[in-house]
Amino acid sequence: MIEIKQVSKSFKGHHALQSINLKIEKESTVVLIGPSGCGKSTLLRLIIGLSEADTGMILFEGMKVERQDFLNIRLRMGYVIQEGGLFPHLNAYDNVTLMAKYLKWDNNRIEERIHKLANLVRLPHDKLSQFPIQLSGGQRQRVSLMRALMLDPDVLLLDEPLGALDPMIRVDLQKDLKAIFQSLGKTVVIVTHDIREANYFADTIILMKSGQIVADGRMKELEGSPDPFVIRFLNAQIGMNND
Ligand code: ADP
Ligand code: MG
């Protein structure tokens, strides 16, 4: 469904991504993981066409993703940016419905969709009139997810959607997210820096380091990797969380 071919991207001579090749199958869940600064967010931004590769190309259902097509792509891909990215001056309802209003959906359709999504992400309906600052971290992420799902996209790109949450809320939202992915049958690319979370969600885990993919596969395959970085990364995380 999404094909990333030989993609490289530099910022002022710094290689953020180097010759990335990756195929993301329809309705699979792919998790990008790796140390801070390894290029995970940059890769998501390229997939949705917010940023352009220096070399290589990205195909979405066989069509090249280009920045000028951003609006078309935006209709097919929902995106939750790191930290949620809700507009602070809009209440939850207006954040979620912004694109649908722009596309001139009629009110009934908007109401129906928002009702369905609030149930899906388990957001109490009275929270919809509140501004992001009035919501808890978990509620804000539920609203961000509603916004990403509003237009019923085929693809969901989630950049550390649970990163800022405290552990108990995180576990609740993990469960809800997994149930949502399974029930909706979307293609999902999710960024995390937590290997357990990666294992919980992923059909395929993509481990990145300094702009390159160093391992990909299921958790079991990563655990069997002879690569010293893979071993070190897994040991550091699993060792640290051993409780
Ligand atoms: P990650 O999400 O894995 O933490 P990023 O994709 O955000 O990493 O960043 C990868 C590298 O590219 C980092 O070194 C970062 O500083 C750099 N980078 C990302 N975006 C920009 C930008 N717009 N301008 C300059 N450097 C950037
Ligand atoms: Mg990032």
Short mmCIF file of N, CA and C in Angstrom, two decimals, residues 74 79-80 84-87 90-97 114 117-118 121-150 161 173:
data_model
loop_
_atom_site.label_atom_id
_atom_site.label_comp_id
_atom_site.label_asym_id
_atom_site.label_seq_id
_atom_site.Cartn_x
_atom_site.Cartn_y
_atom_site.Cartn_z
N ARG A 74 -3.99 14.00 2.42
CA ARG A 74 -4.53 14.27 3.76
C ARG A 74 -5.91 13.64 3.95
N TYR A 79 -3.37 11.76 10.63
CA TYR A 79 -2.04 11.96 11.19
C TYR A 79 -2.17 12.55 12.60
N VAL A 80 -1.56 11.89 13.56
CA VAL A 80 -1.48 12.47 14.90
C VAL A 80 -0.03 12.84 15.12
N GLY A 84 0.40 15.57 19.97
CA GLY A 84 -1.03 15.73 19.67
C GLY A 84 -1.38 16.81 18.66
N GLY A 85 -0.80 18.00 18.88
CA GLY A 85 -0.96 19.07 17.89
C GLY A 85 -2.36 19.64 17.76
N LEU A 86 -3.15 19.61 18.84
CA LEU A 86 -4.48 20.23 18.76
C LEU A 86 -4.32 21.75 18.74
N PHE A 87 -5.21 22.43 18.02
CA PHE A 87 -5.18 23.89 18.03
C PHE A 87 -5.70 24.39 19.38
N LEU A 90 -9.12 26.33 19.62
CA LEU A 90 -10.36 25.68 19.21
C LEU A 90 -10.74 24.64 20.25
N ASN A 91 -12.06 24.52 20.51
CA ASN A 91 -12.45 23.45 21.44
C ASN A 91 -12.33 22.09 20.75
N ALA A 92 -12.55 21.02 21.50
CA ALA A 92 -12.32 19.68 20.96
C ALA A 92 -13.18 19.45 19.72
N TYR A 93 -14.45 19.86 19.80
CA TYR A 93 -15.37 19.66 18.67
C TYR A 93 -14.83 20.34 17.42
N ASP A 94 -14.40 21.59 17.57
CA ASP A 94 -13.93 22.33 16.39
C ASP A 94 -12.61 21.78 15.86
N ASN A 95 -11.76 21.28 16.77
CA ASN A 95 -10.52 20.62 16.32
C ASN A 95 -10.85 19.41 15.45
N VAL A 96 -11.79 18.61 15.93
CA VAL A 96 -12.09 17.35 15.23
C VAL A 96 -12.78 17.61 13.89
N THR A 97 -13.63 18.64 13.84
CA THR A 97 -14.48 18.82 12.65
C THR A 97 -13.92 19.81 11.62
N ILE A 114 -19.12 12.39 14.50
CA ILE A 114 -18.46 12.77 15.75
C ILE A 114 -19.02 11.93 16.91
N LEU A 117 -17.36 8.56 16.62
CA LEU A 117 -15.94 8.57 17.01
C LEU A 117 -15.75 8.76 18.51
N ALA A 118 -16.58 9.60 19.12
CA ALA A 118 -16.47 9.81 20.56
C ALA A 118 -16.72 8.48 21.29
N VAL A 121 -13.52 6.16 20.64
CA VAL A 121 -12.30 6.47 21.42
C VAL A 121 -12.63 6.65 22.91
N ARG A 122 -13.89 6.45 23.26
CA ARG A 122 -14.37 6.55 24.64
C ARG A 122 -14.07 7.93 25.25
N LEU A 123 -14.47 8.96 24.52
CA LEU A 123 -14.39 10.32 25.04
C LEU A 123 -15.80 10.74 25.47
N PRO A 124 -15.97 11.12 26.76
CA PRO A 124 -17.30 11.57 27.17
C PRO A 124 -17.74 12.75 26.30
N HIS A 125 -19.00 12.73 25.86
CA HIS A 125 -19.45 13.73 24.90
C HIS A 125 -19.35 15.16 25.43
N ASP A 126 -19.47 15.33 26.76
CA ASP A 126 -19.41 16.70 27.29
C ASP A 126 -18.01 17.30 27.18
N LYS A 127 -17.01 16.48 26.90
CA LYS A 127 -15.65 17.01 26.75
C LYS A 127 -15.46 17.71 25.42
N LEU A 128 -16.38 17.49 24.49
CA LEU A 128 -16.22 18.05 23.15
C LEU A 128 -16.27 19.58 23.14
N SER A 129 -16.92 20.16 24.16
CA SER A 129 -17.01 21.62 24.18
C SER A 129 -15.81 22.25 24.90
N GLN A 130 -14.90 21.40 25.40
CA GLN A 130 -13.78 21.96 26.15
C GLN A 130 -12.57 22.23 25.25
N PHE A 131 -11.74 23.16 25.72
CA PHE A 131 -10.52 23.49 24.99
C PHE A 131 -9.41 22.53 25.41
N PRO A 132 -8.40 22.34 24.55
CA PRO A 132 -7.34 21.38 24.88
C PRO A 132 -6.77 21.55 26.28
N ILE A 133 -6.58 22.79 26.71
CA ILE A 133 -5.96 23.03 28.02
C ILE A 133 -6.84 22.53 29.17
N GLN A 134 -8.15 22.41 28.92
CA GLN A 134 -9.10 21.96 29.96
C GLN A 134 -9.18 20.43 30.03
N LEU A 135 -8.55 19.76 29.07
CA LEU A 135 -8.64 18.29 29.02
C LEU A 135 -7.41 17.65 29.66
N SER A 136 -7.56 16.41 30.12
CA SER A 136 -6.39 15.68 30.62
C SER A 136 -5.56 15.23 29.42
N GLY A 137 -4.32 14.78 29.69
CA GLY A 137 -3.44 14.31 28.61
C GLY A 137 -4.08 13.19 27.80
N GLY A 138 -4.70 12.25 28.51
CA GLY A 138 -5.33 11.11 27.84
C GLY A 138 -6.52 11.56 26.98
N GLN A 139 -7.30 12.50 27.51
CA GLN A 139 -8.45 13.00 26.73
C GLN A 139 -7.97 13.75 25.49
N ARG A 140 -6.89 14.52 25.66
CA ARG A 140 -6.35 15.25 24.49
C ARG A 140 -5.95 14.27 23.39
N GLN A 141 -5.33 13.16 23.79
CA GLN A 141 -4.90 12.19 22.78
C GLN A 141 -6.11 11.52 22.14
N ARG A 142 -7.17 11.32 22.93
CA ARG A 142 -8.39 10.74 22.34
C ARG A 142 -8.99 11.70 21.31
N VAL A 143 -8.92 13.00 21.63
CA VAL A 143 -9.43 14.00 20.67
C VAL A 143 -8.54 14.03 19.42
N SER A 144 -7.23 13.97 19.61
CA SER A 144 -6.32 13.96 18.46
C SER A 144 -6.62 12.76 17.55
N LEU A 145 -6.91 11.64 18.19
CA LEU A 145 -7.22 10.43 17.43
C LEU A 145 -8.55 10.60 16.67
N MET A 146 -9.53 11.21 17.32
CA MET A 146 -10.81 11.48 16.63
C MET A 146 -10.57 12.37 15.42
N ARG A 147 -9.72 13.38 15.61
CA ARG A 147 -9.45 14.28 14.49
C ARG A 147 -8.80 13.52 13.33
N ALA A 148 -7.87 12.63 13.67
CA ALA A 148 -7.19 11.86 12.62
C ALA A 148 -8.16 10.90 11.91
N LEU A 149 -9.18 10.44 12.64
CA LEU A 149 -10.11 9.46 12.06
C LEU A 149 -11.32 10.09 11.39
N MET A 150 -11.50 11.40 11.58
CA MET A 150 -12.76 12.06 11.18
C MET A 150 -13.15 11.76 9.73
N PRO A 161 1.92 8.61 20.00
CA PRO A 161 0.62 9.09 20.50
C PRO A 161 0.45 8.93 22.00
N LEU A 173 -5.10 3.50 27.22
CA LEU A 173 -5.21 3.99 25.84
C LEU A 173 -4.59 2.99 24.86
#
